[in-house]
Amino acid sequence: MKHLLSINDLGAEGIDEVCRLADHFTEVSQRPIPKVPALRGKTVAMLFYEDSTRTRLSFEVAARRLSADVMGFGVSSSSVNKGESVRDTVNTISAMGPDALVVRHRSAGVPHQVAGWTNASVINAGDGWHEHPTQALLDCYTIRDRLGSVAGRRIVIVGDIKHSRVARSCVMAFTAQGAKVTLVAPPTLLPPALDSWPVDISFSLDAVLSDCDVVYGLRVQMERQSEALLPSLREYTARWGLTAARAARMNPGALVMHPGPVNRGVEIAPEVLDRPNATLNEQVRHGVAVRMAILYLLLGADPQPRPERDQA
Ligand code: NCD
């Protein structure tokens, strides 16, 4: 595999392989010196055109734990501010010979375009409303770690599905792994065409809450909403928020997940976030091991013959 642009690039077997590798890198991350030489001499460039805390830091830590070099790129301090196009920026960075470009952009499809402009491997770190494959992978890994498997689990994804690249990638990954997914949202925050999605739909969190293994909350993405799709945040919380009263009706052992950043008290009540079945910090921790697995899969097999083998 050369690029990771979509969860579909992996399929069910690929997701299994990432999780197996992530088990190994979780063990590496627990060592006193959490570092292996697997990607020594490789360079990973970060191309983040949109804000990020966990995804960007997680990729940087993952690359460093594999002994790769990291090229940082902050849009706010780059020539993008002087009007340079994405294509010219990619050409410039590619001329420095990175092995991988980790790309986040506000428009869907940009990582796919970038893959056509560079010889490096491209990893989609979130493109518009479209996909965020490494988030879905770390979520699969977290569910397997806590519940033993994704297969057969009933997963409720609640919130702003329409604007969520996380929801799209998670639906693909969870269903590929054999979970039953129910999307819960106000009608205005569902995508217009859902016919091809392998999911059930509900407008009521109360109706599905007591019968699931995972409640996966999504951030209300005010910055992506061009029109008023919600009457108010208070009303959102009253109907679709995971309040303490609703959390008390979940199965004991059912997980509370969220990709972060969370609007405390809007999508999930603060006291629910502090409960042991809330996995937000574990998701972040697993994100490092899963991204190590992805970088290793894409860059680990060295296509260049080694000099000593050349001479043999
Ligand atoms: C998400 C994103 O940026 O797509 N965050 C993340 O990467 N963990 C979700 C969000 O912004 O709501």
XYZ file of C-alpha atoms and ligand atoms in Angstrom:
324
model
C 0.000 0.000 0.000
C 1.405 3.376 -1.026
C -1.135 5.868 0.408
C -3.801 5.960 3.123
C -6.488 8.236 1.714
C -9.626 6.365 2.767
C -10.589 3.538 5.108
C -11.520 1.675 1.911
C -7.799 1.507 1.046
C -7.464 -0.970 3.923
C -10.630 -3.064 4.038
C -11.366 -5.436 6.915
C -8.076 -7.339 6.605
C -6.043 -4.150 6.454
C -7.731 -2.861 9.617
C -6.857 -6.157 11.355
C -3.251 -5.805 10.264
C -3.045 -2.212 11.542
C -4.444 -3.342 14.917
C -1.949 -6.223 15.163
C 0.945 -3.858 14.425
C -0.484 -1.314 16.876
C -0.366 -3.982 19.619
C 3.363 -4.213 19.024
C 3.830 -0.444 18.999
C 1.776 -0.111 22.185
C 4.344 -2.377 23.815
C 7.148 -0.214 22.349
C 5.466 2.917 23.737
C 5.541 1.405 27.253
C 9.310 0.817 27.237
C 11.586 3.137 29.268
C 12.972 4.362 25.924
C 9.868 4.220 23.686
C 11.721 4.216 20.416
C 12.668 1.751 17.647
C 14.937 2.333 14.627
C 12.384 1.047 12.079
C 12.158 4.260 10.027
C 15.631 5.671 10.588
C 16.578 7.831 7.608
C 12.940 8.389 6.566
C 11.334 11.829 6.642
C 7.687 12.549 7.384
C 6.356 16.015 6.451
C 3.272 17.507 8.124
C 1.019 19.604 5.887
C -1.742 20.922 8.117
C -3.938 23.550 6.454
C -6.481 23.270 9.253
C -6.243 23.446 13.046
C -5.281 20.317 14.920
C -3.950 19.363 18.329
C -4.139 15.602 18.728
C -3.850 14.396 15.145
C -0.808 16.490 14.375
C 1.034 15.854 17.656
C 0.157 12.182 17.449
C 1.673 11.809 13.963
C 4.790 13.695 15.094
C 5.257 11.515 18.175
C 4.567 8.378 16.105
C 7.177 9.333 13.491
C 9.781 10.145 16.174
C 9.177 6.874 18.048
C 10.016 5.110 14.775
C 13.197 7.254 14.505
C 11.968 9.104 11.387
C 12.750 12.809 10.912
C 9.791 15.191 11.016
C 9.295 18.277 8.841
C 6.746 20.575 10.462
C 4.666 22.966 8.415
C 2.389 25.547 9.983
C 0.223 27.344 7.469
C 0.140 30.480 9.596
C 3.938 30.846 9.391
C 4.466 29.689 5.791
C 4.338 31.109 2.276
C 0.691 30.025 2.086
C 0.118 33.429 3.642
C 1.857 34.929 0.609
C -0.639 33.214 -1.685
C 1.279 30.049 -2.599
C -1.046 27.346 -3.967
C -1.318 23.878 -2.436
C 0.268 22.439 -5.576
C 3.292 24.754 -5.436
C 3.715 24.119 -1.720
C 3.604 20.344 -2.334
C 6.171 20.699 -5.147
C 8.453 22.688 -2.861
C 8.210 20.224 0.010
C 8.531 17.246 -2.344
C 11.779 18.695 -3.725
C 13.248 18.179 -0.242
C 12.593 14.452 -0.580
C 10.190 13.466 2.186
C 9.002 9.847 2.274
C 5.503 10.694 3.542
C 3.206 13.722 3.563
C 0.535 13.856 6.267
C -2.159 16.165 4.881
C -5.094 17.919 6.534
C -7.180 20.388 4.535
C -10.605 22.002 4.838
C -11.611 20.768 1.354
C -12.602 17.186 0.583
C -10.280 15.450 -1.884
C -7.109 17.507 -1.335
C -5.037 14.532 -0.046
C -6.094 12.578 -3.178
C -4.892 15.458 -5.358
C -1.636 15.735 -3.416
C -1.010 12.020 -4.030
C -0.942 12.824 -7.752
C 1.642 15.566 -7.317
C 4.321 13.844 -5.239
C 6.324 10.616 -5.130
C 5.899 10.470 -1.351
C 3.262 8.383 0.415
C 0.255 10.527 1.354
C -1.760 10.048 4.539
C -5.143 11.719 4.868
C -5.280 13.395 8.289
C -8.771 14.810 7.630
C -10.187 16.358 4.432
C -13.199 18.620 4.802
C -16.370 16.670 5.603
C -15.040 13.639 3.783
C -12.758 11.249 5.703
C -10.393 10.897 8.649
C -9.142 7.325 8.345
C -6.580 7.261 11.169
C -9.228 8.490 13.638
C -11.480 5.558 12.680
C -8.565 3.145 13.034
C -7.682 4.309 16.538
C -11.371 4.056 17.439
C -11.523 0.445 16.174
C -8.372 -0.270 18.146
C -9.867 1.251 21.312
C -13.083 -0.789 20.993
C -11.088 -4.011 20.439
C -8.899 -3.207 23.421
C -11.887 -2.575 25.725
C -14.529 -4.964 24.412
C -12.436 -7.666 22.720
C -13.815 -7.103 19.219
C -15.697 -4.667 16.998
C -17.640 -7.499 15.334
C -21.199 -7.812 16.620
C -21.044 -4.599 18.690
C -23.937 -2.159 18.529
C -22.423 1.306 18.063
C -24.437 4.521 18.260
C -22.831 7.563 16.615
C -24.628 10.692 17.774
C -24.348 14.307 16.672
C -23.352 16.375 13.688
C -23.062 13.542 11.154
C -23.505 15.865 8.191
C -20.272 17.801 8.709
C -18.259 14.963 10.202
C -15.411 13.267 8.373
C -14.957 11.201 11.528
C -18.486 9.775 11.176
C -17.905 8.786 7.539
C -14.643 6.973 8.245
C -15.994 5.381 11.438
C -19.110 4.044 9.683
C -16.887 2.409 7.042
C -14.423 1.009 9.556
C -16.957 -0.214 12.135
C -19.212 -1.887 9.559
C -16.212 -3.433 7.736
C -15.314 -4.987 11.083
C -18.826 -6.371 11.542
C -20.436 -3.849 13.920
C -24.047 -2.694 13.694
C -24.062 1.116 13.506
C -26.959 3.438 14.316
C -26.677 7.135 13.495
C -28.566 9.507 15.780
C -28.924 13.192 14.896
C -31.336 16.046 14.469
C -32.709 15.792 10.888
C -30.835 18.984 9.934
C -27.487 17.416 10.870
C -27.854 14.258 8.757
C -26.352 14.125 5.239
C -29.000 14.492 2.482
C -28.345 11.073 0.853
C -27.975 8.211 3.305
C -29.406 5.395 1.184
C -26.051 3.812 0.449
C -24.859 3.929 4.071
C -24.994 0.536 5.827
C -26.562 2.015 8.973
C -29.814 2.466 10.886
C -31.052 6.004 11.557
C -32.791 7.364 14.623
C -33.722 10.873 15.675
C -33.864 9.930 19.341
C -30.890 9.082 21.542
C -33.279 7.958 24.287
C -34.740 5.310 21.972
C -31.401 3.545 21.348
C -29.370 4.305 24.453
C -30.069 1.291 26.635
C -29.434 -1.175 23.833
C -25.872 -0.444 22.684
C -22.224 -1.214 23.492
C -20.770 2.167 22.504
C -22.097 5.727 22.395
C -19.782 7.714 20.123
C -20.407 11.477 20.468
C -19.396 13.914 17.725
C -18.456 17.524 18.179
C -21.057 20.105 17.207
C -19.018 21.767 14.463
C -20.156 25.361 14.567
C -17.305 26.465 12.280
C -18.600 24.215 9.481
C -22.234 25.301 9.654
C -23.049 27.998 7.145
C -26.666 28.285 8.282
C -28.527 27.879 11.554
C -29.070 24.122 11.699
C -29.667 23.995 15.432
C -32.049 26.147 17.474
C -29.475 26.423 20.293
C -26.762 24.421 21.992
C -28.954 24.098 25.058
C -31.666 22.452 22.992
C -29.103 20.176 21.363
C -27.912 19.002 24.782
C -31.460 18.488 26.012
C -32.294 16.107 23.147
C -29.010 14.653 21.884
C -26.455 15.296 24.632
C -25.114 12.439 26.773
C -26.224 13.884 30.091
C -25.589 12.157 33.437
C -29.215 10.969 33.505
C -28.901 9.381 30.052
C -25.491 7.842 30.849
C -27.079 6.139 33.866
C -29.398 4.270 31.476
C -26.565 2.818 29.376
C -25.520 -0.815 29.749
C -22.925 -1.223 32.476
C -19.660 -1.635 30.570
C -20.858 0.274 27.484
C -18.248 2.786 26.313
C -18.475 6.555 25.908
C -16.266 7.701 23.029
C -15.541 11.031 21.297
C -12.811 12.034 18.814
C -12.097 15.323 20.582
C -12.017 18.234 20.880
C -15.111 17.907 23.079
C -17.470 20.757 23.967
C -17.799 19.816 27.635
C -21.386 19.891 28.739
C -22.745 20.114 25.172
C -22.169 16.684 23.593
C -21.227 14.937 26.845
C -21.689 16.046 30.474
C -18.435 16.704 32.401
C -19.208 14.023 35.025
C -19.790 11.450 32.268
C -16.391 12.281 30.759
C -14.767 11.445 34.105
C -16.334 7.975 34.360
C -14.095 4.913 33.789
C -16.089 3.829 30.740
C -15.250 7.108 28.931
C -12.302 6.348 26.640
C -11.248 9.802 25.386
C -7.718 9.692 26.791
C -7.241 6.083 25.726
C -8.286 7.035 22.185
C -5.528 9.668 22.155
C -2.963 7.222 23.593
C -3.892 4.520 21.079
C -3.685 7.114 18.298
C 0.104 7.157 18.630
C 0.475 3.358 18.314
C -2.010 3.206 15.425
C -0.214 5.996 13.532
C 3.103 4.228 14.144
C 1.497 1.168 12.553
C 0.346 3.183 9.521
C 3.720 4.873 9.020
C 5.434 1.515 9.357
C 3.077 -0.138 6.856
C 3.598 2.623 4.289
C 7.315 3.281 4.766
C 8.726 0.262 6.570
C 9.348 -2.072 3.654
C 12.447 -0.614 2.041
C 12.182 -0.877 -1.758
C 15.821 0.225 -2.236
C 18.326 -2.656 -2.337
C 20.898 -2.263 0.429
C 24.462 -1.516 -0.781
C 25.902 -4.735 0.701
C 23.271 -6.767 -1.156
C 24.155 -4.904 -4.367
C 27.736 -6.067 -4.074
C 26.827 -9.683 -3.303
C -11.769 15.736 14.548
C -11.397 16.396 13.264
O -10.673 17.381 13.221
O -11.812 15.850 12.255
N -10.841 15.810 15.544
C -9.799 14.945 15.540
O -9.051 14.838 14.599
N -9.641 14.180 16.641
C -13.139 15.995 14.965
C -13.584 17.408 15.170
O -12.903 18.364 14.862
O -14.697 17.532 15.670
